[in-house]
């Protein structure tokens, strides 16, 4: 029934991108850099962003007609996985979501205007959530948007609006918006809230494509979140294992205690499964209907894997785990925040039940 | 002497009148959560006021700042505090650890010198048992105390010193003999001053982002040999005795409470208000199932406390319930925190300080803070060893 | 809100009954006896049953007017807990359920006829379940009853019937019934199926009390099931701990391995909680509305505790755990069967959600 | 030589025609579940038939009863078996353990004597590694083999001998030297006859109530010194080599499969039919949530198998996925069994043999049988040690 969705195809390009991204992120995002960016206004290094743009990463899933590389969604996965693994934040995901929204639902003029810019490094974001807490992207009720990532660094905001009773997508330049930064649990990220200004038809994407565009955003967001969380889960386990191999208590390296060893193994087994589901999701994400199944499975599993791994990492680091200096909290907070965006694991399971049963 | 009943009435009336309401900051629920000067100053004033009114140390002798009444008097005063939802007592180590120890085994001079300041909160005490390299293994403490004439010279470091930056004194476990027959026999116990040359504290930032602990560094710090409590080499014995006051196995605490009893069912209130995916969280059957699971667990903990009082129902193993309660409660709190995040749905992404968050990020912070209890005071893993070995009689894990 | 339901009151009588029952069951139900009864037609020893009757146990919760002891439901709990602990099966629970049903819903004549008999050791049972699998005792649809415990040893069957469109309770003597024994997972118990014969008004309990009587049966059944499972959970843990203390592998007593020690501790913590909830339920079971809350909590917790303890007991006994000779399977099967009767833990939680939220 | 493609076609056609349907008993899914003579006789006939048709041991030399073809030929035949849902091959220890070992390292005489009977299932083989007191610790085997002239005298006992009561031969790990420098060096490996004086087997009843294993007792049993495989003291090495054939780390299996691959998603079919509390189980959102959790886990296992084939995606640790699969799959099966019981509601109370049960108690039995895999072949606890130590590099638990 779902067996064929477990097949994984990895192109040479994806393998290459993966190597490149892992090297790049390891190089540009050592933990000291991650920590120094926690208090940075934008939470990322503009110079590194420029390098990513130069590598062509922003154009990966944008067609060549719009100066992108014309690759596939699947090719974004190894890049975001590497970012997750090295806790590297940038507006990569925000910008990608905006670009995919425009690609799926923009008018010819909007597409022609914005995609080349986004492919070359102009920062953009999406504004989809409201204080109602609904994860259903069609449920647009008011003017207030929340959890708008990287807004302050963006030139363009793709936002949902209620227009003449219909849910539509609008393209709003940054300078038409007054935003307030929100305090969120993941301190590596930057989130904002703003009031959607009055829009006219010229701000809007064509009405007929709104549903498609929203579905596209949700699919891509969940796929990339799975990639980020899956990468982070492996890193979190490596970080924990390193500690378990060196820390001594009662005259013994603590990793020899089964009370710590076995749950760490369980976390590892979970994380390996998450990675496999991630690459299966990358392989099948473009399939009508089934793509959603593969992607939600990967995201639910990855969220669970990182949550468990990081929760145990805090615990197994003992007193140090309770400090801000221990990286376990960075991983745990990342999982907590991800769960709040686009639905948590229980939400994905409920959707999967509808799709599968 | 005033009757216990009358004293209880007075206490109740006093706390009803004086308990502060509407404080402009998050009230710490435990003495370990005091992270800002504002919180510290407020709670120090409060303890001072409670003591001045006669409701702290009511059973300690008047000569040492107490009220000269009985334990029963203090107990009703403590109950009045709880009943009125009064803030916690700040000087936890003084009230629960150092004070009872000094009252029990100290010299007359030590009692007069130390006890009044403990009750008034003028003299804050901290605890120096854990070390960075020996978190779970107290008996392996390595901070050195070398005798030099009338003084001991201290070198080393202590960690998880709650209120270390505010403290005037520390109860200190230090190694006076490197050649003792076993690691315990080399330890001695000191009432050590903190504001002397060679003692420095660094604040430790918690995973919540807040402060509350310090690390204390000793570099050729000299303290008077008088600071020794008990004999050299008896440090482990004195430290274990001290822990027994805190665990209630010996009487002597100055009263009041230093950890506000949280209601294990408060998550139900959250559930009733929480909005998940745009709908009341309680409309989601999966969340209901998980919530009821936690409610049953909470009820089991409360029923355990009740059963512990009934001898025929604990006759197989009278110590089982007290010994397992720490593991059960702290893990319950952690799991409940995780559930709360799910109940909050999208709102769980906010954090303390965000006006759009529910109750200023109370549950996010609460989940993260829960680790202080699953780690501190013996990790959950060590608790399972203790229960397995002492209650079930399983062989020791080496 | 539910705090006051955690209070426990234990009367001197209950403490005495508990001592008596623990001694009696230990004496009459050593494991060799339990095993020999697995292949017995009735699954219990009639001589032991007569002794129980002589001790007055069958009359515990029957008023003195009907030759019972006139004690309370709570006084049944220590007795059934002891039976659970020593894996002693008898028609004690079946007979008690029948007696309580008659007490709650029988006519004066029925009560006067049957209660003195049941109080003195006449065996009876209740027939409540149908092949539909519904746990709702009011949902009577057909004539076939299943999971009728101890029918073959019973003189009387209290059964639900649909009579003129209404759910009623009928008292049917054994000789009007043809039954078939069912193969159930708990081999210590005896279960039967039969077709309810045509009944007349004279077989029936008064219509007005049917709902009350069914509620009473459900409450008592859940309370006694909690007692049985809670007793069994403690015994299962003792059994496991004994093995962990003596079995050696790799030159070490296996109980020293945290991989076995820590889950056993978790099972113990669960089982202790179940016992406390059991006694809280005994204390409050007669309270209107709240009694159901206390009883369902106790039953849900006890089922979970025994299931987990026995599952781990099989596993931790290694190869021996996989054999029929290891008692772990007896405990596991008991939990499995209990879950199938009157609702499993998830069912109780769903009901509790309705009652509490 | 016939082409692989042609051979595949022939095999497919043969199994399509000959695979037995509608058998009047529960078909064993693994060779360990063969519990009745009826099952045994049926499966022995079936293996004999498959071998005679040329689809078992196709790649073994003709001189030893094989087909003289290549591994690729046997692989397509095995695939044809699976595709057609054919019953398992009965003589599992012969096919997967003893056979490859003898083919690989045996003498010409041994090959001629043993191999044909393995393929035809005329000679059933069993395995004698585990002992009652050393379930998890094979290296500690204590069964004694004392040399006496041209014979060894065996005393001791082996346990979990699948089909021990049917077997003609046993591969046996025995202790020939009590004074060896370490426990491993004292072991030797034998191809031991079973039907000789002094060897007795007792059936072991499984927790399901069924049979399938035996315990074998050796009392002054004498076997020819020729039965020794390899040199004295090399027993551990030979045993480890044998395990590698079974785990597929070395090629050589005679083909076919001895454990029918179960579909991890079969629980979904149950869920679609199950009635819980009088309603379709799938109407219950809590059951749906748990079922989807298991479906995701099943999907993760399948995806792991796929990813294991893609080098760049396992480069960090190429052995991780194969090593963890046993733990993951066996625990999945156990948890799925538990879920199935919940899905079945009241019906979960019935058991095998009850006509009112769903599928003759398949899931109740399946849950209980799941422990054979979480215990046998290294318990889940030992698997976690192995993964922790060999894959994650954590220190050994002693």
PDB file of N, CA and C in Angstrom, chain C residues 161-201:
ATOM      1  N   UNK C 161     -31.385  -9.201  28.665  1.00  0.00           N
ATOM      2  CA  UNK C 161     -32.210  -9.613  27.523  1.00  0.00           C
ATOM      3  C   UNK C 161     -32.885  -8.375  26.961  1.00  0.00           C
ATOM      4  N   UNK C 162     -33.284  -8.487  25.693  1.00  0.00           N
ATOM      5  CA  UNK C 162     -34.141  -7.456  25.102  1.00  0.00           C
ATOM      6  C   UNK C 162     -35.555  -7.975  25.269  1.00  0.00           C
ATOM      7  N   UNK C 163     -36.375  -7.266  25.995  1.00  0.00           N
ATOM      8  CA  UNK C 163     -37.739  -7.743  26.258  1.00  0.00           C
ATOM      9  C   UNK C 163     -38.707  -6.624  25.926  1.00  0.00           C
ATOM     10  N   UNK C 164     -39.541  -6.877  24.963  1.00  0.00           N
ATOM     11  CA  UNK C 164     -40.468  -5.841  24.502  1.00  0.00           C
ATOM     12  C   UNK C 164     -39.746  -4.521  24.245  1.00  0.00           C
ATOM     13  N   UNK C 165     -38.588  -4.650  23.565  1.00  0.00           N
ATOM     14  CA  UNK C 165     -37.856  -3.457  23.154  1.00  0.00           C
ATOM     15  C   UNK C 165     -36.989  -2.825  24.240  1.00  0.00           C
ATOM     16  N   UNK C 166     -37.080  -3.357  25.463  1.00  0.00           N
ATOM     17  CA  UNK C 166     -36.319  -2.768  26.569  1.00  0.00           C
ATOM     18  C   UNK C 166     -35.205  -3.694  27.016  1.00  0.00           C
ATOM     19  N   UNK C 167     -34.104  -3.105  27.485  1.00  0.00           N
ATOM     20  CA  UNK C 167     -33.053  -3.922  28.079  1.00  0.00           C
ATOM     21  C   UNK C 167     -33.463  -4.264  29.507  1.00  0.00           C
ATOM     22  N   UNK C 168     -33.501  -5.552  29.783  1.00  0.00           N
ATOM     23  CA  UNK C 168     -33.905  -6.019  31.114  1.00  0.00           C
ATOM     24  C   UNK C 168     -32.900  -7.041  31.618  1.00  0.00           C
ATOM     25  N   UNK C 169     -33.025  -7.356  32.888  1.00  0.00           N
ATOM     26  CA  UNK C 169     -32.180  -8.407  33.467  1.00  0.00           C
ATOM     27  C   UNK C 169     -33.062  -9.588  33.841  1.00  0.00           C
ATOM     28  N   UNK C 170     -32.603 -10.770  33.422  1.00  0.00           N
ATOM     29  CA  UNK C 170     -33.367 -11.974  33.712  1.00  0.00           C
ATOM     30  C   UNK C 170     -32.558 -12.916  34.593  1.00  0.00           C
ATOM     31  N   UNK C 171     -33.267 -13.685  35.416  1.00  0.00           N
ATOM     32  CA  UNK C 171     -32.626 -14.696  36.261  1.00  0.00           C
ATOM     33  C   UNK C 171     -32.962 -16.062  35.679  1.00  0.00           C
ATOM     34  N   UNK C 172     -31.950 -16.736  35.165  1.00  0.00           N
ATOM     35  CA  UNK C 172     -32.204 -18.003  34.501  1.00  0.00           C
ATOM     36  C   UNK C 172     -31.457 -19.113  35.225  1.00  0.00           C
ATOM     37  N   UNK C 173     -32.166 -20.149  35.619  1.00  0.00           N
ATOM     38  CA  UNK C 173     -31.471 -21.275  36.240  1.00  0.00           C
ATOM     39  C   UNK C 173     -30.596 -21.984  35.206  1.00  0.00           C
ATOM     40  N   UNK C 174     -29.525 -22.539  35.670  1.00  0.00           N
ATOM     41  CA  UNK C 174     -28.549 -23.228  34.818  1.00  0.00           C
ATOM     42  C   UNK C 174     -29.195 -24.260  33.915  1.00  0.00           C
ATOM     43  N   UNK C 175     -30.203 -24.974  34.444  1.00  0.00           N
ATOM     44  CA  UNK C 175     -30.719 -26.109  33.683  1.00  0.00           C
ATOM     45  C   UNK C 175     -31.566 -25.686  32.482  1.00  0.00           C
ATOM     46  N   UNK C 176     -31.839 -24.436  32.338  1.00  0.00           N
ATOM     47  CA  UNK C 176     -32.557 -23.987  31.140  1.00  0.00           C
ATOM     48  C   UNK C 176     -31.615 -23.587  30.014  1.00  0.00           C
ATOM     49  N   UNK C 177     -30.318 -23.757  30.258  1.00  0.00           N
ATOM     50  CA  UNK C 177     -29.318 -23.238  29.311  1.00  0.00           C
ATOM     51  C   UNK C 177     -28.426 -24.339  28.778  1.00  0.00           C
ATOM     52  N   UNK C 178     -28.145 -24.264  27.484  1.00  0.00           N
ATOM     53  CA  UNK C 178     -27.111 -25.113  26.893  1.00  0.00           C
ATOM     54  C   UNK C 178     -25.928 -24.216  26.554  1.00  0.00           C
ATOM     55  N   UNK C 179     -24.770 -24.556  27.105  1.00  0.00           N
ATOM     56  CA  UNK C 179     -23.618 -23.668  26.940  1.00  0.00           C
ATOM     57  C   UNK C 179     -22.471 -24.379  26.267  1.00  0.00           C
ATOM     58  N   UNK C 180     -21.620 -23.603  25.640  1.00  0.00           N
ATOM     59  CA  UNK C 180     -20.380 -24.123  25.061  1.00  0.00           C
ATOM     60  C   UNK C 180     -19.228 -23.379  25.718  1.00  0.00           C
ATOM     61  N   UNK C 181     -18.201 -24.114  26.104  1.00  0.00           N
ATOM     62  CA  UNK C 181     -17.043 -23.454  26.682  1.00  0.00           C
ATOM     63  C   UNK C 181     -16.267 -22.742  25.578  1.00  0.00           C
ATOM     64  N   UNK C 182     -15.787 -21.553  25.882  1.00  0.00           N
ATOM     65  CA  UNK C 182     -14.975 -20.793  24.917  1.00  0.00           C
ATOM     66  C   UNK C 182     -13.499 -20.913  25.274  1.00  0.00           C
ATOM     67  N   UNK C 183     -12.664 -20.837  24.238  1.00  0.00           N
ATOM     68  CA  UNK C 183     -11.228 -20.820  24.481  1.00  0.00           C
ATOM     69  C   UNK C 183     -10.794 -19.366  24.632  1.00  0.00           C
ATOM     70  N   UNK C 184     -10.340 -19.035  25.823  1.00  0.00           N
ATOM     71  CA  UNK C 184      -9.931 -17.651  26.067  1.00  0.00           C
ATOM     72  C   UNK C 184      -8.450 -17.601  26.405  1.00  0.00           C
ATOM     73  N   UNK C 185      -7.908 -16.392  26.340  1.00  0.00           N
ATOM     74  CA  UNK C 185      -6.461 -16.240  26.489  1.00  0.00           C
ATOM     75  C   UNK C 185      -6.007 -16.505  27.916  1.00  0.00           C
ATOM     76  N   UNK C 186      -6.859 -16.216  28.898  1.00  0.00           N
ATOM     77  CA  UNK C 186      -6.508 -16.470  30.297  1.00  0.00           C
ATOM     78  C   UNK C 186      -6.957 -17.887  30.649  1.00  0.00           C
ATOM     79  N   UNK C 187      -6.005 -18.787  30.742  1.00  0.00           N
ATOM     80  CA  UNK C 187      -6.357 -20.197  30.940  1.00  0.00           C
ATOM     81  C   UNK C 187      -6.720 -20.516  32.375  1.00  0.00           C
ATOM     82  N   UNK C 188      -6.596 -19.534  33.256  1.00  0.00           N
ATOM     83  CA  UNK C 188      -7.030 -19.763  34.631  1.00  0.00           C
ATOM     84  C   UNK C 188      -8.539 -19.600  34.756  1.00  0.00           C
ATOM     85  N   UNK C 189      -9.129 -18.887  33.812  1.00  0.00           N
ATOM     86  CA  UNK C 189     -10.555 -18.602  33.880  1.00  0.00           C
ATOM     87  C   UNK C 189     -11.354 -19.553  32.997  1.00  0.00           C
ATOM     88  N   UNK C 190     -12.664 -19.564  33.224  1.00  0.00           N
ATOM     89  CA  UNK C 190     -13.558 -20.400  32.412  1.00  0.00           C
ATOM     90  C   UNK C 190     -14.642 -19.519  31.840  1.00  0.00           C
ATOM     91  N   UNK C 191     -14.764 -19.553  30.524  1.00  0.00           N
ATOM     92  CA  UNK C 191     -15.723 -18.688  29.838  1.00  0.00           C
ATOM     93  C   UNK C 191     -16.640 -19.538  28.963  1.00  0.00           C
ATOM     94  N   UNK C 192     -17.901 -19.110  28.859  1.00  0.00           N
ATOM     95  CA  UNK C 192     -18.895 -19.885  28.117  1.00  0.00           C
ATOM     96  C   UNK C 192     -19.726 -18.962  27.233  1.00  0.00           C
ATOM     97  N   UNK C 193     -20.334 -19.585  26.239  1.00  0.00           N
ATOM     98  CA  UNK C 193     -21.285 -18.863  25.412  1.00  0.00           C
ATOM     99  C   UNK C 193     -22.595 -19.652  25.408  1.00  0.00           C
ATOM    100  N   UNK C 194     -23.696 -18.952  25.331  1.00  0.00           N
ATOM    101  CA  UNK C 194     -24.994 -19.647  25.252  1.00  0.00           C
ATOM    102  C   UNK C 194     -26.020 -18.757  24.579  1.00  0.00           C
ATOM    103  N   UNK C 195     -27.110 -19.379  24.177  1.00  0.00           N
ATOM    104  CA  UNK C 195     -28.229 -18.629  23.600  1.00  0.00           C
ATOM    105  C   UNK C 195     -29.245 -18.404  24.714  1.00  0.00           C
ATOM    106  N   UNK C 196     -29.605 -17.159  24.909  1.00  0.00           N
ATOM    107  CA  UNK C 196     -30.592 -16.865  25.940  1.00  0.00           C
ATOM    108  C   UNK C 196     -31.923 -17.498  25.537  1.00  0.00           C
ATOM    109  N   UNK C 197     -32.511 -18.313  26.428  1.00  0.00           N
ATOM    110  CA  UNK C 197     -33.797 -18.922  26.086  1.00  0.00           C
ATOM    111  C   UNK C 197     -34.895 -17.862  26.136  1.00  0.00           C
ATOM    112  N   UNK C 198     -36.049 -18.188  25.597  1.00  0.00           N
ATOM    113  CA  UNK C 198     -37.166 -17.252  25.689  1.00  0.00           C
ATOM    114  C   UNK C 198     -37.522 -17.057  27.156  1.00  0.00           C
ATOM    115  N   UNK C 199     -37.767 -15.822  27.520  1.00  0.00           N
ATOM    116  CA  UNK C 199     -38.070 -15.534  28.923  1.00  0.00           C
ATOM    117  C   UNK C 199     -39.478 -14.941  29.026  1.00  0.00           C
ATOM    118  N   UNK C 200     -40.024 -15.069  30.207  1.00  0.00           N
ATOM    119  CA  UNK C 200     -41.320 -14.443  30.490  1.00  0.00           C
ATOM    120  C   UNK C 200     -41.106 -13.422  31.596  1.00  0.00           C
ATOM    121  N   UNK C 201     -42.101 -12.617  31.817  1.00  0.00           N
ATOM    122  CA  UNK C 201     -41.997 -11.552  32.803  1.00  0.00           C
ATOM    123  C   UNK C 201     -41.543 -12.111  34.158  1.00  0.00           C
TER     124      UNK C 201
END
